[in-house]
């Protein structure tokens, strides 16, 4: 087999959401910080196209690039590449990366608990992994500080009228809509409808509203729409359905760790969740993430929480992505049947 490029990948999924990890074949991108490196990848697009576009990728895939950390305190660093964005942080991807690092032996596993400090483009995240028989069985991630932005905001969406939405940050930026108000039960059969509506709502929000992160002016858009199910409380245990629409038009198969972080921030801001509570969110395929608030802080003077999320991931295979020099589509291709109309 001839190839002008070979990229080594360990594939994984976290509670259903694919998060592949590039472990070799790619040199670190230029940049003095991890954020600058991620901006270079986002602007250059050649690596994103190669691994995310068909025939090697697809709208369902996220890919993470392992790079040497810029912060000397970190054990490893990763840059997240999602179908449309190269974000500050991702819950499901951080769980996949942690699992790959430990299960593959890149970072030595210590049973019953391994602790790591990982560097994401948005900052450092603490990881605690429950390990048994050579397997990282559950990953706990102390996510980036998360905050409620604007609550109960009217948003006009063509065909839907005026919705009341919340905006929040949980390592990425969100529009929240009430699933019940839209007549959604958050079941697998609604996935296509949720994906289509979510992109429509996100696009409307990006036209009518503006997201502002006090410490990161580069991140000034809404990435996702969370269809939030009703919260049920049993003592200190909270539980809710969750479906997140991802650009350009898919539903996260996991409950979405950044959405869980952002939702805890909103519940905390409303006085509906405290440090003694936990929140379990349930995806369309029935998988779950669990979250809790481990502390309070501020982001640019804005009240914020320190969220911890947890979930499981599994390695699904290893791959060598190659490029035959005669391939007429060296960076792949996208069609609107799955990638959505632009």
One Martini backbone bead per residue (centre of mass of N, CA, C, O) as a GRO file, in nm:
protein
  342
    1UNK     BB    1   0.095   0.036   0.024
    2UNK     BB    2   0.036   0.368  -0.059
    3UNK     BB    3   0.153   0.674   0.117
    4UNK     BB    4   0.162   1.033   0.205
    5UNK     BB    5  -0.025   0.954   0.462
    6UNK     BB    6  -0.019   0.874   0.827
    7UNK     BB    7  -0.278   0.815   1.071
    8UNK     BB    8  -0.305   0.751   1.414
    9UNK     BB    9  -0.587   0.570   1.563
   10UNK     BB   10  -0.809   0.580   1.845
   11UNK     BB   11  -1.115   0.446   1.903
   12UNK     BB   12  -1.416   0.598   2.054
   13UNK     BB   13  -1.677   0.600   2.314
   14UNK     BB   14  -1.920   0.813   2.492
   15UNK     BB   15  -2.216   0.711   2.549
   16UNK     BB   16  -2.210   0.699   2.198
   17UNK     BB   17  -1.989   0.915   2.142
   18UNK     BB   18  -1.763   0.994   1.915
   19UNK     BB   19  -1.389   0.988   2.011
   20UNK     BB   20  -1.126   1.022   1.856
   21UNK     BB   21  -0.757   0.947   1.864
   22UNK     BB   22  -0.463   1.101   1.796
   23UNK     BB   23  -0.128   0.931   1.828
   24UNK     BB   24  -0.018   0.974   1.519
   25UNK     BB   25   0.123   1.164   1.233
   26UNK     BB   26   0.116   1.451   1.395
   27UNK     BB   27   0.211   1.760   1.423
   28UNK     BB   28   0.231   2.023   1.599
   29UNK     BB   29   0.094   2.309   1.602
   30UNK     BB   30   0.108   2.629   1.593
   31UNK     BB   31   0.181   2.787   1.908
   32UNK     BB   32   0.195   2.911   2.244
   33UNK     BB   33  -0.089   2.790   2.275
   34UNK     BB   34  -0.356   2.586   2.271
   35UNK     BB   35  -0.548   2.791   2.152
   36UNK     BB   36  -0.370   2.870   1.910
   37UNK     BB   37  -0.360   2.585   1.792
   38UNK     BB   38  -0.668   2.557   1.751
   39UNK     BB   39  -0.691   2.804   1.557
   40UNK     BB   40  -0.513   2.688   1.337
   41UNK     BB   41  -0.685   2.441   1.275
   42UNK     BB   42  -0.947   2.598   1.209
   43UNK     BB   43  -0.818   2.764   0.970
   44UNK     BB   44  -0.675   2.548   0.795
   45UNK     BB   45  -0.847   2.246   0.786
   46UNK     BB   46  -0.685   1.993   0.684
   47UNK     BB   47  -0.721   1.798   0.923
   48UNK     BB   48  -1.021   1.811   0.953
   49UNK     BB   49  -1.090   1.710   0.670
   50UNK     BB   50  -0.940   1.437   0.674
   51UNK     BB   51  -1.100   1.316   0.944
   52UNK     BB   52  -1.414   1.424   0.894
   53UNK     BB   53  -1.440   1.361   0.621
   54UNK     BB   54  -1.518   1.210   0.359
   55UNK     BB   55  -1.428   0.870   0.394
   56UNK     BB   56  -1.320   0.882   0.709
   57UNK     BB   57  -1.572   1.027   0.798
   58UNK     BB   58  -1.837   1.219   0.969
   59UNK     BB   59  -2.099   1.369   1.135
   60UNK     BB   60  -2.050   1.162   1.393
   61UNK     BB   61  -1.756   1.276   1.426
   62UNK     BB   62  -1.484   1.293   1.653
   63UNK     BB   63  -1.154   1.457   1.692
   64UNK     BB   64  -0.842   1.401   1.865
   65UNK     BB   65  -0.542   1.580   1.948
   66UNK     BB   66  -0.241   1.495   2.053
   67UNK     BB   67  -0.037   1.705   2.267
   68UNK     BB   68   0.180   1.888   2.404
   69UNK     BB   69   0.192   2.057   2.673
   70UNK     BB   70   0.203   2.398   2.791
   71UNK     BB   71   0.146   2.304   3.073
   72UNK     BB   72   0.350   2.171   3.317
   73UNK     BB   73   0.110   2.031   3.489
   74UNK     BB   74   0.043   1.854   3.258
   75UNK     BB   75   0.008   1.526   3.117
   76UNK     BB   76  -0.188   1.631   2.885
   77UNK     BB   77  -0.310   1.709   2.546
   78UNK     BB   78  -0.605   1.850   2.364
   79UNK     BB   79  -0.773   1.868   2.043
   80UNK     BB   80  -1.089   1.957   1.927
   81UNK     BB   81  -1.287   1.799   1.659
   82UNK     BB   82  -1.569   1.904   1.514
   83UNK     BB   83  -1.772   1.930   1.252
   84UNK     BB   84  -1.763   2.275   1.300
   85UNK     BB   85  -1.575   2.278   1.555
   86UNK     BB   86  -1.302   2.418   1.781
   87UNK     BB   87  -1.317   2.384   2.100
   88UNK     BB   88  -1.247   2.433   2.434
   89UNK     BB   89  -1.459   2.190   2.510
   90UNK     BB   90  -1.531   1.833   2.604
   91UNK     BB   91  -1.680   1.578   2.761
   92UNK     BB   92  -1.675   1.323   2.579
   93UNK     BB   93  -1.383   1.368   2.478
   94UNK     BB   94  -1.241   1.361   2.758
   95UNK     BB   95  -1.329   1.067   2.813
   96UNK     BB   96  -1.193   0.939   2.571
   97UNK     BB   97  -0.905   1.037   2.618
   98UNK     BB   98  -0.867   0.914   2.900
   99UNK     BB   99  -0.915   0.621   2.814
  100UNK     BB  100  -0.690   0.600   2.604
  101UNK     BB  101  -0.449   0.674   2.782
  102UNK     BB  102  -0.498   0.425   2.978
  103UNK     BB  103  -0.573   0.167   2.801
  104UNK     BB  104  -0.296   0.209   2.617
  105UNK     BB  105  -0.048   0.332   2.813
  106UNK     BB  106   0.041   0.632   2.790
  107UNK     BB  107  -0.075   0.631   3.078
  108UNK     BB  108  -0.037   0.515   3.373
  109UNK     BB  109  -0.206   0.280   3.557
  110UNK     BB  110  -0.397   0.317   3.865
  111UNK     BB  111  -0.508   0.107   4.110
  112UNK     BB  112  -0.831   0.230   4.145
  113UNK     BB  113  -0.688   0.525   4.096
  114UNK     BB  114  -0.658   0.786   3.850
  115UNK     BB  115  -0.471   1.087   3.817
  116UNK     BB  116  -0.525   1.385   3.614
  117UNK     BB  117  -0.391   1.650   3.396
  118UNK     BB  118  -0.561   1.832   3.155
  119UNK     BB  119  -0.529   2.002   2.836
  120UNK     BB  120  -0.731   2.235   2.708
  121UNK     BB  121  -0.799   2.508   2.523
  122UNK     BB  122  -0.968   2.632   2.786
  123UNK     BB  123  -0.800   2.441   2.991
  124UNK     BB  124  -0.789   2.291   3.289
  125UNK     BB  125  -0.846   1.936   3.378
  126UNK     BB  126  -0.971   1.717   3.606
  127UNK     BB  127  -0.887   1.365   3.656
  128UNK     BB  128  -1.085   1.072   3.750
  129UNK     BB  129  -1.011   0.718   3.756
  130UNK     BB  130  -1.179   0.422   3.751
  131UNK     BB  131  -0.994   0.116   3.806
  132UNK     BB  132  -1.006  -0.221   3.641
  133UNK     BB  133  -0.841  -0.459   3.490
  134UNK     BB  134  -0.717  -0.234   3.278
  135UNK     BB  135  -0.978  -0.042   3.321
  136UNK     BB  136  -1.151   0.248   3.252
  137UNK     BB  137  -1.468   0.274   3.391
  138UNK     BB  138  -1.457   0.581   3.514
  139UNK     BB  139  -1.500   0.931   3.441
  140UNK     BB  140  -1.378   1.227   3.603
  141UNK     BB  141  -1.462   1.576   3.532
  142UNK     BB  142  -1.327   1.888   3.587
  143UNK     BB  143  -1.450   2.145   3.460
  144UNK     BB  144  -1.501   2.428   3.345
  145UNK     BB  145  -1.614   2.710   3.415
  146UNK     BB  146  -1.964   2.776   3.475
  147UNK     BB  147  -2.245   2.967   3.316
  148UNK     BB  148  -2.492   3.187   3.328
  149UNK     BB  149  -2.616   3.421   3.119
  150UNK     BB  150  -2.920   3.419   2.986
  151UNK     BB  151  -3.257   3.448   3.100
  152UNK     BB  152  -3.550   3.444   2.956
  153UNK     BB  153  -3.532   3.466   2.635
  154UNK     BB  154  -3.646   3.598   2.352
  155UNK     BB  155  -3.704   3.387   2.047
  156UNK     BB  156  -3.723   3.410   1.709
  157UNK     BB  157  -3.867   3.141   1.507
  158UNK     BB  158  -3.915   3.012   1.222
  159UNK     BB  159  -4.223   2.830   1.270
  160UNK     BB  160  -4.225   2.876   1.613
  161UNK     BB  161  -4.184   3.154   1.703
  162UNK     BB  162  -4.167   3.245   2.041
  163UNK     BB  163  -3.908   3.174   2.249
  164UNK     BB  164  -3.786   3.053   2.562
  165UNK     BB  165  -3.450   3.116   2.663
  166UNK     BB  166  -3.130   2.994   2.745
  167UNK     BB  167  -2.795   3.089   2.843
  168UNK     BB  168  -2.471   2.908   2.827
  169UNK     BB  169  -2.169   2.773   2.999
  170UNK     BB  170  -1.967   2.438   2.967
  171UNK     BB  171  -1.713   2.479   2.750
  172UNK     BB  172  -1.967   2.572   2.595
  173UNK     BB  173  -2.227   2.701   2.388
  174UNK     BB  174  -2.582   2.775   2.478
  175UNK     BB  175  -2.910   2.676   2.395
  176UNK     BB  176  -3.216   2.666   2.572
  177UNK     BB  177  -3.492   2.435   2.558
  178UNK     BB  178  -3.817   2.331   2.605
  179UNK     BB  179  -3.936   2.029   2.532
  180UNK     BB  180  -4.234   2.043   2.620
  181UNK     BB  181  -4.308   2.310   2.459
  182UNK     BB  182  -4.246   2.126   2.180
  183UNK     BB  183  -4.352   1.821   2.222
  184UNK     BB  184  -4.111   1.659   2.353
  185UNK     BB  185  -3.980   1.327   2.466
  186UNK     BB  186  -3.691   1.226   2.417
  187UNK     BB  187  -3.664   1.020   2.169
  188UNK     BB  188  -3.525   0.842   1.916
  189UNK     BB  189  -3.756   0.914   1.699
  190UNK     BB  190  -3.667   1.243   1.724
  191UNK     BB  191  -3.383   1.301   1.604
  192UNK     BB  192  -3.435   1.446   1.335
  193UNK     BB  193  -3.605   1.677   1.447
  194UNK     BB  194  -3.399   1.785   1.654
  195UNK     BB  195  -3.172   1.849   1.458
  196UNK     BB  196  -3.329   2.054   1.286
  197UNK     BB  197  -3.429   2.245   1.511
  198UNK     BB  198  -3.155   2.309   1.644
  199UNK     BB  199  -3.027   2.456   1.404
  200UNK     BB  200  -3.246   2.671   1.377
  201UNK     BB  201  -3.209   2.791   1.665
  202UNK     BB  202  -2.908   2.852   1.655
  203UNK     BB  203  -2.919   3.043   1.411
  204UNK     BB  204  -3.113   3.246   1.538
  205UNK     BB  205  -2.932   3.319   1.780
  206UNK     BB  206  -2.684   3.423   1.605
  207UNK     BB  207  -2.859   3.665   1.492
  208UNK     BB  208  -3.005   3.789   1.769
  209UNK     BB  209  -2.762   3.711   1.942
  210UNK     BB  210  -2.495   3.706   2.203
  211UNK     BB  211  -2.203   3.564   2.292
  212UNK     BB  212  -2.021   3.595   2.616
  213UNK     BB  213  -1.682   3.568   2.714
  214UNK     BB  214  -1.487   3.724   2.943
  215UNK     BB  215  -1.202   3.540   2.870
  216UNK     BB  216  -1.314   3.473   2.550
  217UNK     BB  217  -1.356   3.656   2.265
  218UNK     BB  218  -1.347   3.428   2.040
  219UNK     BB  219  -1.620   3.321   2.187
  220UNK     BB  220  -1.919   3.444   1.993
  221UNK     BB  221  -2.103   3.178   1.995
  222UNK     BB  222  -2.340   2.931   1.922
  223UNK     BB  223  -2.325   2.581   1.912
  224UNK     BB  224  -2.585   2.481   2.083
  225UNK     BB  225  -2.885   2.279   2.138
  226UNK     BB  226  -3.087   2.231   2.423
  227UNK     BB  227  -3.310   1.978   2.507
  228UNK     BB  228  -3.493   2.016   2.799
  229UNK     BB  229  -3.584   1.830   3.045
  230UNK     BB  230  -3.746   1.750   3.308
  231UNK     BB  231  -3.694   1.784   3.648
  232UNK     BB  232  -3.627   1.526   3.875
  233UNK     BB  233  -3.679   1.475   4.230
  234UNK     BB  234  -3.476   1.269   4.476
  235UNK     BB  235  -3.383   1.457   4.681
  236UNK     BB  236  -3.046   1.487   4.567
  237UNK     BB  237  -3.169   1.357   4.302
  238UNK     BB  238  -3.131   1.436   3.968
  239UNK     BB  239  -3.340   1.419   3.658
  240UNK     BB  240  -3.284   1.430   3.289
  241UNK     BB  241  -3.344   1.500   2.982
  242UNK     BB  242  -3.126   1.498   2.674
  243UNK     BB  243  -3.077   1.707   2.371
  244UNK     BB  244  -2.818   1.766   2.128
  245UNK     BB  245  -2.757   1.991   1.878
  246UNK     BB  246  -2.537   1.953   1.598
  247UNK     BB  247  -2.338   2.083   1.391
  248UNK     BB  248  -2.521   2.056   1.090
  249UNK     BB  249  -2.713   1.782   1.184
  250UNK     BB  250  -2.721   1.645   1.493
  251UNK     BB  251  -2.721   1.406   1.759
  252UNK     BB  252  -2.620   1.346   2.053
  253UNK     BB  253  -2.561   1.035   2.200
  254UNK     BB  254  -2.501   1.178   2.437
  255UNK     BB  255  -2.563   1.404   2.711
  256UNK     BB  256  -2.347   1.610   2.735
  257UNK     BB  257  -2.112   1.762   2.929
  258UNK     BB  258  -2.145   2.070   2.871
  259UNK     BB  259  -2.451   2.073   2.918
  260UNK     BB  260  -2.447   1.977   3.209
  261UNK     BB  261  -2.279   2.212   3.316
  262UNK     BB  262  -2.470   2.439   3.220
  263UNK     BB  263  -2.725   2.337   3.369
  264UNK     BB  264  -2.614   2.361   3.654
  265UNK     BB  265  -2.573   2.667   3.637
  266UNK     BB  266  -2.872   2.737   3.598
  267UNK     BB  267  -2.985   2.596   3.849
  268UNK     BB  268  -2.811   2.755   4.046
  269UNK     BB  269  -2.909   3.042   3.965
  270UNK     BB  270  -3.218   2.945   4.053
  271UNK     BB  271  -3.198   2.756   4.320
  272UNK     BB  272  -3.216   2.422   4.212
  273UNK     BB  273  -2.897   2.379   4.287
  274UNK     BB  274  -2.656   2.219   4.486
  275UNK     BB  275  -2.375   2.078   4.639
  276UNK     BB  276  -2.565   1.824   4.737
  277UNK     BB  277  -2.620   1.765   4.442
  278UNK     BB  278  -2.737   1.566   4.161
  279UNK     BB  279  -2.706   1.513   3.793
  280UNK     BB  280  -2.893   1.322   3.560
  281UNK     BB  281  -2.845   1.252   3.219
  282UNK     BB  282  -3.047   1.160   2.925
  283UNK     BB  283  -3.041   1.014   2.635
  284UNK     BB  284  -3.178   0.883   2.343
  285UNK     BB  285  -3.020   0.591   2.422
  286UNK     BB  286  -2.992   0.592   2.759
  287UNK     BB  287  -2.758   0.742   2.839
  288UNK     BB  288  -2.521   0.862   3.100
  289UNK     BB  289  -2.468   1.148   3.302
  290UNK     BB  290  -2.289   1.283   3.583
  291UNK     BB  291  -2.347   1.561   3.815
  292UNK     BB  292  -2.161   1.817   4.001
  293UNK     BB  293  -2.099   2.060   4.252
  294UNK     BB  294  -1.769   2.162   4.381
  295UNK     BB  295  -1.810   2.481   4.326
  296UNK     BB  296  -1.743   2.830   4.350
  297UNK     BB  297  -1.725   3.114   4.119
  298UNK     BB  298  -1.565   3.322   3.870
  299UNK     BB  299  -1.627   3.499   3.546
  300UNK     BB  300  -1.560   3.809   3.505
  301UNK     BB  301  -1.762   3.849   3.771
  302UNK     BB  302  -1.926   3.597   3.716
  303UNK     BB  303  -2.117   3.367   3.822
  304UNK     BB  304  -1.995   3.033   3.909
  305UNK     BB  305  -1.903   2.696   3.844
  306UNK     BB  306  -1.775   2.373   3.954
  307UNK     BB  307  -1.780   2.105   3.747
  308UNK     BB  308  -1.876   1.756   3.759
  309UNK     BB  309  -1.823   1.484   3.541
  310UNK     BB  310  -1.961   1.157   3.434
  311UNK     BB  311  -1.832   0.858   3.254
  312UNK     BB  312  -1.814   0.636   2.975
  313UNK     BB  313  -1.563   0.440   2.787
  314UNK     BB  314  -1.476   0.290   2.458
  315UNK     BB  315  -1.287   0.096   2.269
  316UNK     BB  316  -1.319   0.015   1.899
  317UNK     BB  317  -1.024   0.085   1.771
  318UNK     BB  318  -0.782   0.081   1.506
  319UNK     BB  319  -0.615   0.328   1.287
  320UNK     BB  320  -0.505   0.398   0.939
  321UNK     BB  321  -0.485   0.692   0.784
  322UNK     BB  322  -0.479   0.734   0.431
  323UNK     BB  323  -0.290   0.868   0.131
  324UNK     BB  324  -0.328   0.855  -0.188
  325UNK     BB  325  -0.171   1.036  -0.437
  326UNK     BB  326  -0.431   0.977  -0.648
  327UNK     BB  327  -0.640   1.109  -0.485
  328UNK     BB  328  -0.895   1.346  -0.571
  329UNK     BB  329  -0.972   1.357  -0.234
  330UNK     BB  330  -0.761   1.455   0.005
  331UNK     BB  331  -1.004   1.609   0.197
  332UNK     BB  332  -1.257   1.523   0.088
  333UNK     BB  333  -1.622   1.523   0.161
  334UNK     BB  334  -1.953   1.687   0.124
  335UNK     BB  335  -2.302   1.620   0.182
  336UNK     BB  336  -2.639   1.726   0.236
  337UNK     BB  337  -2.769   1.458   0.340
  338UNK     BB  338  -2.578   1.482   0.620
  339UNK     BB  339  -2.450   1.793   0.642
  340UNK     BB  340  -2.624   1.992   0.526
  341UNK     BB  341  -2.734   2.292   0.452
  342UNK     BB  342  -2.581   2.625   0.359
   0.00000   0.00000   0.00000
